[in-house]
JSON list of C-alpha atoms in Angstrom, two decimals:
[
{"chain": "A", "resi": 108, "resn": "UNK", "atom": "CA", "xyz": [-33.64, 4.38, -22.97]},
{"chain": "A", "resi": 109, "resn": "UNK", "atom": "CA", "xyz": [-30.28, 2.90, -22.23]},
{"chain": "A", "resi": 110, "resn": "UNK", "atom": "CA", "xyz": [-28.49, 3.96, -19.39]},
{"chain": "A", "resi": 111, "resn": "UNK", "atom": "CA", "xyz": [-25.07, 2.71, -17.12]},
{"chain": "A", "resi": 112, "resn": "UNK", "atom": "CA", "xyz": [-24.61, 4.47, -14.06]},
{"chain": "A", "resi": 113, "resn": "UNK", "atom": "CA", "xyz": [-21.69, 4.88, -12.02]},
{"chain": "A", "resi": 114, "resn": "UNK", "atom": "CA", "xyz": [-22.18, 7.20, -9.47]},
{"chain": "A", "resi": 115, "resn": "UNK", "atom": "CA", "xyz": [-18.57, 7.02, -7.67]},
{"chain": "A", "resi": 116, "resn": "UNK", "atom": "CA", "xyz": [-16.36, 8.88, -9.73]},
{"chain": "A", "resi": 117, "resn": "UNK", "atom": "CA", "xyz": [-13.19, 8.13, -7.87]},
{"chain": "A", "resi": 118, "resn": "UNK", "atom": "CA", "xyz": [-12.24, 6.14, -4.56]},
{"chain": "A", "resi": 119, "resn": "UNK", "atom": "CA", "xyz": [-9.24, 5.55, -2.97]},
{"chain": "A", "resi": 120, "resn": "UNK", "atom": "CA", "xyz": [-8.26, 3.21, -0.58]},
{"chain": "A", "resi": 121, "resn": "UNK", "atom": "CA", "xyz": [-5.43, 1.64, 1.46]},
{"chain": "A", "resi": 122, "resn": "UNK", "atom": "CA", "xyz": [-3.49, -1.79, 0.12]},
{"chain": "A", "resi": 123, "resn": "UNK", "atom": "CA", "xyz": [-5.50, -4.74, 1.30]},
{"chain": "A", "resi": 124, "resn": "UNK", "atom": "CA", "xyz": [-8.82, -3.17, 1.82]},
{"chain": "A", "resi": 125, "resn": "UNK", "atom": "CA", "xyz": [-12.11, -4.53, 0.49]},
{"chain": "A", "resi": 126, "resn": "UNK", "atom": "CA", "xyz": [-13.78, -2.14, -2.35]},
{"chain": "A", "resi": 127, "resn": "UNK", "atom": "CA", "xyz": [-17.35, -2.31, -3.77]},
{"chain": "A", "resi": 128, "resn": "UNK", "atom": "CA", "xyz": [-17.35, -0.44, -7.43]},
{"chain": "A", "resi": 129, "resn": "UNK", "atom": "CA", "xyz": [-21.29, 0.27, -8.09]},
{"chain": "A", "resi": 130, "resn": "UNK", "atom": "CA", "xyz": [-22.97, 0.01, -11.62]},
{"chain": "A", "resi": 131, "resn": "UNK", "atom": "CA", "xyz": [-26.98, 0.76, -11.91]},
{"chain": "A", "resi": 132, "resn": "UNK", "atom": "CA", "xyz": [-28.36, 0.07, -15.31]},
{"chain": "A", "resi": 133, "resn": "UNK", "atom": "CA", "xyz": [-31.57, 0.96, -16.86]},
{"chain": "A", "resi": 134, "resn": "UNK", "atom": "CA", "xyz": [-32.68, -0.71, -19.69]},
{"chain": "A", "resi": 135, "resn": "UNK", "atom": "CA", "xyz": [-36.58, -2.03, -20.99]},
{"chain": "A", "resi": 136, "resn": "UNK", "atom": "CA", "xyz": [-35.10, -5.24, -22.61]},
{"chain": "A", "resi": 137, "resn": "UNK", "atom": "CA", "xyz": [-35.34, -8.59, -20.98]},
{"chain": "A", "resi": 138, "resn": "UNK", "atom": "CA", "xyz": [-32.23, -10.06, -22.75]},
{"chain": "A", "resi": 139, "resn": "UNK", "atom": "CA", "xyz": [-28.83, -8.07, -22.00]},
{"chain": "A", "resi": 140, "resn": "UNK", "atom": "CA", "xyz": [-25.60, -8.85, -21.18]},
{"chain": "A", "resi": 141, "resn": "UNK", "atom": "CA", "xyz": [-23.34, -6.93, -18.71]},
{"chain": "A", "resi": 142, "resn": "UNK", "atom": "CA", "xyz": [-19.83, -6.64, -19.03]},
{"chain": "A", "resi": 143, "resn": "UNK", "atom": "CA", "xyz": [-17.07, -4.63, -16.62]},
{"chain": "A", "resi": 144, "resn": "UNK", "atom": "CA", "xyz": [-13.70, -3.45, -18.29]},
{"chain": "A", "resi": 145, "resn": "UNK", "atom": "CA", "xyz": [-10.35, -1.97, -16.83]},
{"chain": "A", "resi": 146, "resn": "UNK", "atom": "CA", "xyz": [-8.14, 0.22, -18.21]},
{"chain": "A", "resi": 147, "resn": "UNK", "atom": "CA", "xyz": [-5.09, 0.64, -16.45]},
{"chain": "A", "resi": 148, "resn": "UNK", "atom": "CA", "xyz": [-2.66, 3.74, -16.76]},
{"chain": "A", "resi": 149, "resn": "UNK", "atom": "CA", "xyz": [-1.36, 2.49, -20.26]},
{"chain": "A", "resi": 150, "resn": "UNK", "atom": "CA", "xyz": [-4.66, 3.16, -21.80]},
{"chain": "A", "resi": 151, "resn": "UNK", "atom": "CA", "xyz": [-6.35, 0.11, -23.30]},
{"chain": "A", "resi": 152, "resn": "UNK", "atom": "CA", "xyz": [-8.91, -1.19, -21.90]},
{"chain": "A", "resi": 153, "resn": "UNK", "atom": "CA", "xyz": [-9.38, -5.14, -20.75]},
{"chain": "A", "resi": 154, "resn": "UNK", "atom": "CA", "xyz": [-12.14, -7.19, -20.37]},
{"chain": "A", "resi": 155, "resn": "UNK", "atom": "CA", "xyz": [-12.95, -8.69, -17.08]},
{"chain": "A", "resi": 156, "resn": "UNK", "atom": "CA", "xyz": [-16.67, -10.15, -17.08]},
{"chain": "A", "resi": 157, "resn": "UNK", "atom": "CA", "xyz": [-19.62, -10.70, -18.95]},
{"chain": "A", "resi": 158, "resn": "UNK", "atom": "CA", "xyz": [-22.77, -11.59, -17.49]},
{"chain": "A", "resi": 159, "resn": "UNK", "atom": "CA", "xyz": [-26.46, -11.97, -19.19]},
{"chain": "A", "resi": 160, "resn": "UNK", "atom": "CA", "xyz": [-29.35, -11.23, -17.95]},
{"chain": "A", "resi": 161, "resn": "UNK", "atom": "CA", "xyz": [-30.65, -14.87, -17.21]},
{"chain": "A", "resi": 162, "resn": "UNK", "atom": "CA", "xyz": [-27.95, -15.18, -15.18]},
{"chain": "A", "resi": 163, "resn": "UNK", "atom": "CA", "xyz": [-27.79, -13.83, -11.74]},
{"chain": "A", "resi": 164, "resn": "UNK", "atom": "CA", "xyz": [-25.20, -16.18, -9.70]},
{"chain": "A", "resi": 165, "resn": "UNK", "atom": "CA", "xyz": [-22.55, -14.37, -8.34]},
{"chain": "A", "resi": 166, "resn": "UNK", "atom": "CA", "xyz": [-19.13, -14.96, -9.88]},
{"chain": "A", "resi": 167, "resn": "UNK", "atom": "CA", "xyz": [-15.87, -14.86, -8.11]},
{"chain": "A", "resi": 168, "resn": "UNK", "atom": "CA", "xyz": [-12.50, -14.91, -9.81]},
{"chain": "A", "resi": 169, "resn": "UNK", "atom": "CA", "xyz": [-9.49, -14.78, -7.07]},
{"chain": "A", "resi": 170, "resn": "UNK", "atom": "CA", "xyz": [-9.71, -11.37, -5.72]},
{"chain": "A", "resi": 171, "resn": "UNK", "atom": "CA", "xyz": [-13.05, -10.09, -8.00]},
{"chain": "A", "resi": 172, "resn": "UNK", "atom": "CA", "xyz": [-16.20, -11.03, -7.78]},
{"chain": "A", "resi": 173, "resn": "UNK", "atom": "CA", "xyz": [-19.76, -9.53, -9.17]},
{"chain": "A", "resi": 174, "resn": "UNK", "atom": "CA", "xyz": [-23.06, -9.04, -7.75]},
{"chain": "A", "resi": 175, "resn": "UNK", "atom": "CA", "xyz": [-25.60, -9.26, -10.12]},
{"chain": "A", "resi": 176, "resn": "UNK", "atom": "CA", "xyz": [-29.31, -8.00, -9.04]},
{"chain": "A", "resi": 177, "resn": "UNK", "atom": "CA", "xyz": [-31.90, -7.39, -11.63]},
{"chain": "A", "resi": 178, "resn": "UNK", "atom": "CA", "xyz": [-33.96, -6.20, -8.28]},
{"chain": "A", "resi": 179, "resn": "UNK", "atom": "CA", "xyz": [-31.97, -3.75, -7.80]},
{"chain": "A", "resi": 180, "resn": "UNK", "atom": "CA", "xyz": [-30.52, -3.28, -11.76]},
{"chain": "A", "resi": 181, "resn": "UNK", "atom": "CA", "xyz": [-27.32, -3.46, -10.34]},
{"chain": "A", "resi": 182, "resn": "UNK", "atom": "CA", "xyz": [-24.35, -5.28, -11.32]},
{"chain": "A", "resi": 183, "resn": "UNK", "atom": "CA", "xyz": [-21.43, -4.11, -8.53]},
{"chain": "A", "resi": 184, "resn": "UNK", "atom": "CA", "xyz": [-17.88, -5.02, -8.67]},
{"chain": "A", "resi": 185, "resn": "UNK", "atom": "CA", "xyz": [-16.02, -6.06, -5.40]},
{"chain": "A", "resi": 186, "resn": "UNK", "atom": "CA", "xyz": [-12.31, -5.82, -5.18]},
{"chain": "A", "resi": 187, "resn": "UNK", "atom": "CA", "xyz": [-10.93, -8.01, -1.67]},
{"chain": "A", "resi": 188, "resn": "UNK", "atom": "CA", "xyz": [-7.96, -7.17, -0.23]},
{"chain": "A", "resi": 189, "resn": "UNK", "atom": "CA", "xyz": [-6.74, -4.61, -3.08]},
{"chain": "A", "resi": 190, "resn": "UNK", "atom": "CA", "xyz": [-3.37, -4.41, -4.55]},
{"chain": "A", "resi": 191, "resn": "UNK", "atom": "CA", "xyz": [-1.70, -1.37, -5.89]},
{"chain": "A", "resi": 192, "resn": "UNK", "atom": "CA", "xyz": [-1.89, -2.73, -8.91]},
{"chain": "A", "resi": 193, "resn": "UNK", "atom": "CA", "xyz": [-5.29, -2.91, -9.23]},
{"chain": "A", "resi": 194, "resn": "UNK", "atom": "CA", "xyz": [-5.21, 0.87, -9.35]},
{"chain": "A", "resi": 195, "resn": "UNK", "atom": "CA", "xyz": [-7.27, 2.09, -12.59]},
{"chain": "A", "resi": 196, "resn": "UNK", "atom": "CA", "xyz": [-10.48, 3.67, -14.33]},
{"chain": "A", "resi": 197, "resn": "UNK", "atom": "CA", "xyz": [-13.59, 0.70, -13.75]},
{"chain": "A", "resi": 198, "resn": "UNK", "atom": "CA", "xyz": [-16.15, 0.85, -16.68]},
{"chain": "A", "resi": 199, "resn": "UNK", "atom": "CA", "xyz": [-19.43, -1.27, -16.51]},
{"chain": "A", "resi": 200, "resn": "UNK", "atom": "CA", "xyz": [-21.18, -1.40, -19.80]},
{"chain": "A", "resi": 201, "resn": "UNK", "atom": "CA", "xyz": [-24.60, -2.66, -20.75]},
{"chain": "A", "resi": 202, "resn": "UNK", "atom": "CA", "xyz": [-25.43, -4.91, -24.71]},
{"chain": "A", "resi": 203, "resn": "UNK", "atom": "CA", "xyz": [-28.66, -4.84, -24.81]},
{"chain": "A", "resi": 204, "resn": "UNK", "atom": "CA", "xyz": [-30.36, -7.27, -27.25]},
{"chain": "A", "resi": 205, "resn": "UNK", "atom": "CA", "xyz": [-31.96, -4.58, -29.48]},
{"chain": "A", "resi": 206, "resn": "UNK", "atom": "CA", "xyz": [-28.80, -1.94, -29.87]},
{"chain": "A", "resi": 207, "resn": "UNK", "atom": "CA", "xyz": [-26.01, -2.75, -32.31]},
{"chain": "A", "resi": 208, "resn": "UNK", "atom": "CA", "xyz": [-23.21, -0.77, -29.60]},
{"chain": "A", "resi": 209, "resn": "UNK", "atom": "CA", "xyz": [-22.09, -1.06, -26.23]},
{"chain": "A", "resi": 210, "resn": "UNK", "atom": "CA", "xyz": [-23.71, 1.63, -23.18]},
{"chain": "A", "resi": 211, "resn": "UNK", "atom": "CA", "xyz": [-20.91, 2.44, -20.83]},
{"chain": "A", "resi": 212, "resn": "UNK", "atom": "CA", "xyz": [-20.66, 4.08, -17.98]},
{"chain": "A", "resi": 213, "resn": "UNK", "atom": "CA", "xyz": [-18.60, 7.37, -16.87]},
{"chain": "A", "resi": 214, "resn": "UNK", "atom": "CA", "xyz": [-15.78, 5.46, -14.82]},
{"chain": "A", "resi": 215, "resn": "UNK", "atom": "CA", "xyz": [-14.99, 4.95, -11.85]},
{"chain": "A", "resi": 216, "resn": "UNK", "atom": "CA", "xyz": [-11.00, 5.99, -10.87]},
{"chain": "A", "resi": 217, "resn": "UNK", "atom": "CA", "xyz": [-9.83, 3.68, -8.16]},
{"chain": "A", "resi": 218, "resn": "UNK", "atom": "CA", "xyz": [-6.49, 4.51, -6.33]},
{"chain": "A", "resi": 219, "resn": "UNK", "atom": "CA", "xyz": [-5.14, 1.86, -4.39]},
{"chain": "A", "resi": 220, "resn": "UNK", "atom": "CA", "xyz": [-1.83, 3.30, -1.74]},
{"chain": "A", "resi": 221, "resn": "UNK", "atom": "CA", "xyz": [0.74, 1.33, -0.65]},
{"chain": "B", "resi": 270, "resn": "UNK", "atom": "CA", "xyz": [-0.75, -13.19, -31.15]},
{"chain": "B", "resi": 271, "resn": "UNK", "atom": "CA", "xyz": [-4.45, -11.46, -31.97]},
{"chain": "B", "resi": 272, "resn": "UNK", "atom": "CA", "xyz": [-5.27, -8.66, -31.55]},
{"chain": "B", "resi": 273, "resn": "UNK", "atom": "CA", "xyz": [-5.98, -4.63, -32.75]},
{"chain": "B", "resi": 274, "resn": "UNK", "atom": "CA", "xyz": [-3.06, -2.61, -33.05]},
{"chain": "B", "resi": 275, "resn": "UNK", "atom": "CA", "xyz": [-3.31, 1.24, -33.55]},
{"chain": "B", "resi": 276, "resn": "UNK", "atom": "CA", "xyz": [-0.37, 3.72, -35.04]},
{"chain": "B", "resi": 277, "resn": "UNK", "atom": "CA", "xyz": [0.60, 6.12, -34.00]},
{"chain": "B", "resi": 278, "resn": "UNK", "atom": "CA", "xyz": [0.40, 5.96, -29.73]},
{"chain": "B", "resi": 279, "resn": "UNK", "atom": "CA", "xyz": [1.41, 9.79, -29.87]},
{"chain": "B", "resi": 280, "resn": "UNK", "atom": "CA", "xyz": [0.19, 12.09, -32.66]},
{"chain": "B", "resi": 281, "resn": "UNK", "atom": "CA", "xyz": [0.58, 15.94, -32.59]},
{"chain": "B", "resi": 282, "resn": "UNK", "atom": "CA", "xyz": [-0.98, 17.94, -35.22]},
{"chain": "B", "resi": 283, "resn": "UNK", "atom": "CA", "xyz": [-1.37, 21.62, -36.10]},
{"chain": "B", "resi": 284, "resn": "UNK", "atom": "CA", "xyz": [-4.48, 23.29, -35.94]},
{"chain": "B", "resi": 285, "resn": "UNK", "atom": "CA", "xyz": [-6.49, 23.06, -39.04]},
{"chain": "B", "resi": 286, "resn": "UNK", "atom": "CA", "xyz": [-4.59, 20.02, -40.58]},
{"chain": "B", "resi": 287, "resn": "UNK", "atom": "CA", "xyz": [-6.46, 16.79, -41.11]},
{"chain": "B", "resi": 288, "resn": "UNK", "atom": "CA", "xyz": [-4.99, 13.71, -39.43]},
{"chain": "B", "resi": 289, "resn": "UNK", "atom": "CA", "xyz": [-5.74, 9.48, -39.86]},
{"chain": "B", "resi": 290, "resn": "UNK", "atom": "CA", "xyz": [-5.53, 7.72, -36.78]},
{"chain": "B", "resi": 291, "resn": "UNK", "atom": "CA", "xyz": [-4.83, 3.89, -37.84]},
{"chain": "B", "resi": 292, "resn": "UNK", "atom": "CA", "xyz": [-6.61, 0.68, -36.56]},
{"chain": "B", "resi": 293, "resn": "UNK", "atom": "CA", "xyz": [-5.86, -2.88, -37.63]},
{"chain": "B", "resi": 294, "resn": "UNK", "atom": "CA", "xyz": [-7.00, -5.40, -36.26]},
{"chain": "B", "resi": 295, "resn": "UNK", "atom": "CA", "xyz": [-6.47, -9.52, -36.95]},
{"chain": "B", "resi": 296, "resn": "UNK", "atom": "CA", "xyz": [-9.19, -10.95, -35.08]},
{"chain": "B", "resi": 297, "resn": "UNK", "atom": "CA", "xyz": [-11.25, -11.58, -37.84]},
{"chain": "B", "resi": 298, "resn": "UNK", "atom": "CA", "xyz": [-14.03, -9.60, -36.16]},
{"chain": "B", "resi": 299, "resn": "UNK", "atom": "CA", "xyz": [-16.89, -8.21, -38.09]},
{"chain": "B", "resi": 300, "resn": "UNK", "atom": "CA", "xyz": [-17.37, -5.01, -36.26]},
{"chain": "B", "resi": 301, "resn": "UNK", "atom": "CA", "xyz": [-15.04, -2.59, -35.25]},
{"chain": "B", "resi": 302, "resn": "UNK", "atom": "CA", "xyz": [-16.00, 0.80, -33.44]},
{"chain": "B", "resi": 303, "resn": "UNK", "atom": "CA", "xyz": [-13.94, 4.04, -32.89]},
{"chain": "B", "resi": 304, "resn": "UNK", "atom": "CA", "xyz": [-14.02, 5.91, -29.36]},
{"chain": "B", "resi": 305, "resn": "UNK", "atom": "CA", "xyz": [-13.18, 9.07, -27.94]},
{"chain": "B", "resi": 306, "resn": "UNK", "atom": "CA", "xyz": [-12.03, 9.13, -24.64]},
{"chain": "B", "resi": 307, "resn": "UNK", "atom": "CA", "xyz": [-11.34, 13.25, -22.82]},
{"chain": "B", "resi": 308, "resn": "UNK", "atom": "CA", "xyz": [-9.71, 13.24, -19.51]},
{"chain": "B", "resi": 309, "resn": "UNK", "atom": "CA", "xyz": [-11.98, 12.22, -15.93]},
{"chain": "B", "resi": 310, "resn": "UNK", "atom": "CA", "xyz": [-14.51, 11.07, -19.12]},
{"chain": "B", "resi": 311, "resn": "UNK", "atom": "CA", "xyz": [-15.77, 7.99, -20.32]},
{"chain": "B", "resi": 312, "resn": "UNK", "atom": "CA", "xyz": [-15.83, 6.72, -23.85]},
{"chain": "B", "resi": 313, "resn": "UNK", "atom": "CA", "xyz": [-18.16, 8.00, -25.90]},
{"chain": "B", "resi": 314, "resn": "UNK", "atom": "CA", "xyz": [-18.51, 6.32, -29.80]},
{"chain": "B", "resi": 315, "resn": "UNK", "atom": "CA", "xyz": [-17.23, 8.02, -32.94]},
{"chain": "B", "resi": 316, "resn": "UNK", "atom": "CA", "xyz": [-18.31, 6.07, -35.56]},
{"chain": "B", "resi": 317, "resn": "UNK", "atom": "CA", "xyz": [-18.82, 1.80, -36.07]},
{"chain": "B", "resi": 318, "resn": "UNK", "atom": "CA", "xyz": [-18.96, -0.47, -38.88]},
{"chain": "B", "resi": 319, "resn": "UNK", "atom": "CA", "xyz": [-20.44, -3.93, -39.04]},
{"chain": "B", "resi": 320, "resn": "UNK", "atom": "CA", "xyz": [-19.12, -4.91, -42.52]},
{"chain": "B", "resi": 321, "resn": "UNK", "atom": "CA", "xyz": [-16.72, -3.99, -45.14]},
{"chain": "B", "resi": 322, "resn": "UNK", "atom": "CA", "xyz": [-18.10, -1.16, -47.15]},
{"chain": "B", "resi": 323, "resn": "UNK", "atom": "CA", "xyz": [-20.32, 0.28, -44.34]},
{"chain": "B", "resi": 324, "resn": "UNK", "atom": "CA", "xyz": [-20.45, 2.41, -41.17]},
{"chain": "B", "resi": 325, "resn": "UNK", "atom": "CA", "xyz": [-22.95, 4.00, -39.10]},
{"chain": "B", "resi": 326, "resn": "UNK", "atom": "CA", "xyz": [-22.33, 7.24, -37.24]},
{"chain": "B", "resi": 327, "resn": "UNK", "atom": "CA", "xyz": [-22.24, 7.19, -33.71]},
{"chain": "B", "resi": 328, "resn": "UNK", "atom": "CA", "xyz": [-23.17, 9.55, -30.72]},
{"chain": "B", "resi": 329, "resn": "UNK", "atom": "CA", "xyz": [-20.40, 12.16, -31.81]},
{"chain": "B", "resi": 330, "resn": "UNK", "atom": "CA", "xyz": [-19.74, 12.32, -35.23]},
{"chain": "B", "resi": 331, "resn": "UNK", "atom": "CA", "xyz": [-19.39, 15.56, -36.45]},
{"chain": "B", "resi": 332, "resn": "UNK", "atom": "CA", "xyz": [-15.71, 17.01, -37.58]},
{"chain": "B", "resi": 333, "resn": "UNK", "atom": "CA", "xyz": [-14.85, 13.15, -37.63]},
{"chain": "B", "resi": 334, "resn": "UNK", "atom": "CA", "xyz": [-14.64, 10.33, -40.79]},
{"chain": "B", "resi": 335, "resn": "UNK", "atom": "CA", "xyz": [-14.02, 6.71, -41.53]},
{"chain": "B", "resi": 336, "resn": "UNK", "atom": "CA", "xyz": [-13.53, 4.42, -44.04]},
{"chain": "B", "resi": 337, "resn": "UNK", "atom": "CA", "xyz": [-13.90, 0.42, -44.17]},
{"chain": "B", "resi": 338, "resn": "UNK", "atom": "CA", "xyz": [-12.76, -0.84, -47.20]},
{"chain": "B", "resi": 339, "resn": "UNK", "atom": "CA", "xyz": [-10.86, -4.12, -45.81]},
{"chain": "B", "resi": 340, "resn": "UNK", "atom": "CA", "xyz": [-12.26, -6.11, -42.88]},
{"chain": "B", "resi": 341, "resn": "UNK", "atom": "CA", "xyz": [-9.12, -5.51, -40.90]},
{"chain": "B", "resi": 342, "resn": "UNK", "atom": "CA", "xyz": [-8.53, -2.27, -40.97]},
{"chain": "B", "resi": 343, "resn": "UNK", "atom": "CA", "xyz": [-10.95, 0.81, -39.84]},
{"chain": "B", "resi": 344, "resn": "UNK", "atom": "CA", "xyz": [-8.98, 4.11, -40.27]},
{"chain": "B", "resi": 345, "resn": "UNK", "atom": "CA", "xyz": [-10.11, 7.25, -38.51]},
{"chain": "B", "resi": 346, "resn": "UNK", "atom": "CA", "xyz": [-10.03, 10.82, -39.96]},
{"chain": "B", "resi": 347, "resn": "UNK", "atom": "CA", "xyz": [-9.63, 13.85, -37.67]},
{"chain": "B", "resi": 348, "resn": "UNK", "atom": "CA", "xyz": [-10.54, 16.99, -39.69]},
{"chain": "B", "resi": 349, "resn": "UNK", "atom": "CA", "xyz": [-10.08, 20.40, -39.37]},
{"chain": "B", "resi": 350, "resn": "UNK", "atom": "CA", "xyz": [-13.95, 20.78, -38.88]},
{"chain": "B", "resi": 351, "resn": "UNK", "atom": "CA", "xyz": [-13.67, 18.77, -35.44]},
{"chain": "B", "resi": 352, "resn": "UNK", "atom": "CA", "xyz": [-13.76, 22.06, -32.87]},
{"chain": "B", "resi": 353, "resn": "UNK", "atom": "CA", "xyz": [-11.82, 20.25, -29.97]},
{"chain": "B", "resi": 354, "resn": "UNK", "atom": "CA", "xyz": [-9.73, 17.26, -31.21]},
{"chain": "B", "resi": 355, "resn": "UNK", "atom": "CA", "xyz": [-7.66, 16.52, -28.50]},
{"chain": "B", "resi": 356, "resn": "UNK", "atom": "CA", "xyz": [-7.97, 13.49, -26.68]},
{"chain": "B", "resi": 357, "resn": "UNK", "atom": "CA", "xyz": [-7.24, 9.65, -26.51]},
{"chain": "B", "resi": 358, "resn": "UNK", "atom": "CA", "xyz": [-8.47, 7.68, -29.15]},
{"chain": "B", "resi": 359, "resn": "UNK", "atom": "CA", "xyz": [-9.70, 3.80, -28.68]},
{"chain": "B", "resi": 360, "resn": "UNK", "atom": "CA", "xyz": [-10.15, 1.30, -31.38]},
{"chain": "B", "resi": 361, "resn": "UNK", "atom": "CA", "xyz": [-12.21, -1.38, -31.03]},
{"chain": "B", "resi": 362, "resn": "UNK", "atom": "CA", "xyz": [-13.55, -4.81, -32.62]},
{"chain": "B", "resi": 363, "resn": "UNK", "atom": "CA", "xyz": [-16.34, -7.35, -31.99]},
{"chain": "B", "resi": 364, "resn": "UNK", "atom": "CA", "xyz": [-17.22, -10.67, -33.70]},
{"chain": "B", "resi": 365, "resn": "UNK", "atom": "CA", "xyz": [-20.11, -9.28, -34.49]},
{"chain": "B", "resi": 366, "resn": "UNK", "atom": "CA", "xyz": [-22.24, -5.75, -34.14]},
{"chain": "B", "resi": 367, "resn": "UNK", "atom": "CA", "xyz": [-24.96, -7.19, -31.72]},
{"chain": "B", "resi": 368, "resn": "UNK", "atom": "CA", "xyz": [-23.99, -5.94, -28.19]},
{"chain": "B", "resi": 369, "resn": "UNK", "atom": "CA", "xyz": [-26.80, -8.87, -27.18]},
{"chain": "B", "resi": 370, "resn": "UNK", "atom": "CA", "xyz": [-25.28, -11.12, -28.14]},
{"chain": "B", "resi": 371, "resn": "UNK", "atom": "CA", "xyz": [-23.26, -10.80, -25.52]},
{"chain": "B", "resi": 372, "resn": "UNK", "atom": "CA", "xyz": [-20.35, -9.76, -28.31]},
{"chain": "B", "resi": 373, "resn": "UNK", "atom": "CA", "xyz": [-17.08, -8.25, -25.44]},
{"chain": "B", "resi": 374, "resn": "UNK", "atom": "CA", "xyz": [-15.54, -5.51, -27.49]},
{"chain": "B", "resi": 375, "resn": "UNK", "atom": "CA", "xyz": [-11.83, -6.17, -27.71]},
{"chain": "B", "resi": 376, "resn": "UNK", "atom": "CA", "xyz": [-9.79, -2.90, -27.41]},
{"chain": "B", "resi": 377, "resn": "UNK", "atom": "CA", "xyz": [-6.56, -1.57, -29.00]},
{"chain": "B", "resi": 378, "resn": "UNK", "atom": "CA", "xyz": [-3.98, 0.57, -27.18]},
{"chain": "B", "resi": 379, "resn": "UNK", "atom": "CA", "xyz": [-5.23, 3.58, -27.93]},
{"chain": "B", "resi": 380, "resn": "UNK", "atom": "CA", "xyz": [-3.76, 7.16, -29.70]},
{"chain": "B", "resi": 381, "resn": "UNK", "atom": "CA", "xyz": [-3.38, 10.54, -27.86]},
{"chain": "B", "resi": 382, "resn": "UNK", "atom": "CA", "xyz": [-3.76, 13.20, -30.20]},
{"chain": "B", "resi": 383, "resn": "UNK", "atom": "CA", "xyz": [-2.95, 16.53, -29.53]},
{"chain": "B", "resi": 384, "resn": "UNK", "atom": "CA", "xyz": [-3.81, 20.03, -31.36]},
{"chain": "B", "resi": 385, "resn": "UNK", "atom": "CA", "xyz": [-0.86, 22.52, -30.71]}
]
């Protein structure tokens, strides 16, 4: 079975501190990709990242980066030194290469105060 | 500019009217995919197509229908049948169906329908 886990439903944190969004995934497949998506108060959701399985670097992209550990099925999402505009609903979702649709996860709601 | 737009962002309806939620998208895509999103919730799939002519149901189908008969545009059908209709509605496309493929799903605005 297919599975994307985000167990923090909501954080909150102070303008210019560091935050880790988590994302477990569970999947029997040895190709996948994993892909994390914002959707800010407006409502549509953007892509951020894709990663595939073969690939576990890290990946940094000015303030983001990912943490990719098929160890630990994990894929986390690290926000340094947050802005308020980075306040939004996180989804991580999992492609695996046998399913024809995307697995997301619940959400995680991430309030960033000035 | 490319992209998926969907009509209309607000939509109120009466209870036990049908409605069409529009999606059109100009991407070129092969797939496109219809959401349901309730509040504090993630997104949970409606219906998808891969081609012209053909859709699959997805995890939540019931009360809900779709057509595909242009490769751009994927309308959705809200029907009377669907118990608890109101929420936000996403569109969305990808080249192709194969989520390993590594296929990102690009997203529309969304519509927030709501059953007075």
């Amino acid at each position: 079975a297919q599975k994307v886990t985000q167990a923090q439903t909501e954080i909150s944190v102070v303008e210019k501190e560091d935050v880790t969004l988590d994302c477990v995934y569970e999947t029997r497949d040895t190709t996948y990709y994993l892909f994390w998506y914002k959707q800010p108060p407006s409502g549509e959701l953007v892509f951020l990242i894709r990663r595939n399985s073969f690939d576990e670097q890290n990946e940094i992209s000015g303030r983001y980066s990912w943490n990719f550990q098929k160890s630990t099925s994990s894929f986390n999402f690290t926000i340094t030194a947050s802005q308020v505009v980075d306040s939004a609903v996180y989804f991580c979702a999992l492609g695996s290469y046998n399913t024809d649709k995307l697995i997301f996860g619940t959400g995680t709601r991430l309030q960033v105060f000035p | 500019d490319g992209g998926i737009t969907q009509s209309p962002k607000y939509l109120f309806r009466k209870e036990g009217q049908n409605v069409t939620l529009s999606c059109e998208q100009n991407l070129n895509h092969d797939a496109m995919y219809w959401y349901r999103q309730d509040p504090g919730q993630g997104l949970r799939l409606i219906y998808y197509s891969q081609i012209v002519n053909d859709f699959q149901k997805g995890d939540i189908a019931e009360g809900y229908s779709v057509s595909r008969e242009k490769k751009e545009s994927f309308p959705l059908t809200v029907t009377s049948a669907q118990k608890n209709p109101t929420a936000f509605y996403l569109c969305a496309s990808s080249p192709t169906l194969l989520a390993g493929d590594g296929n990102e799903q690009f997203f529309g605005p969304g519509t927030r329908l709501t059953v007075l």
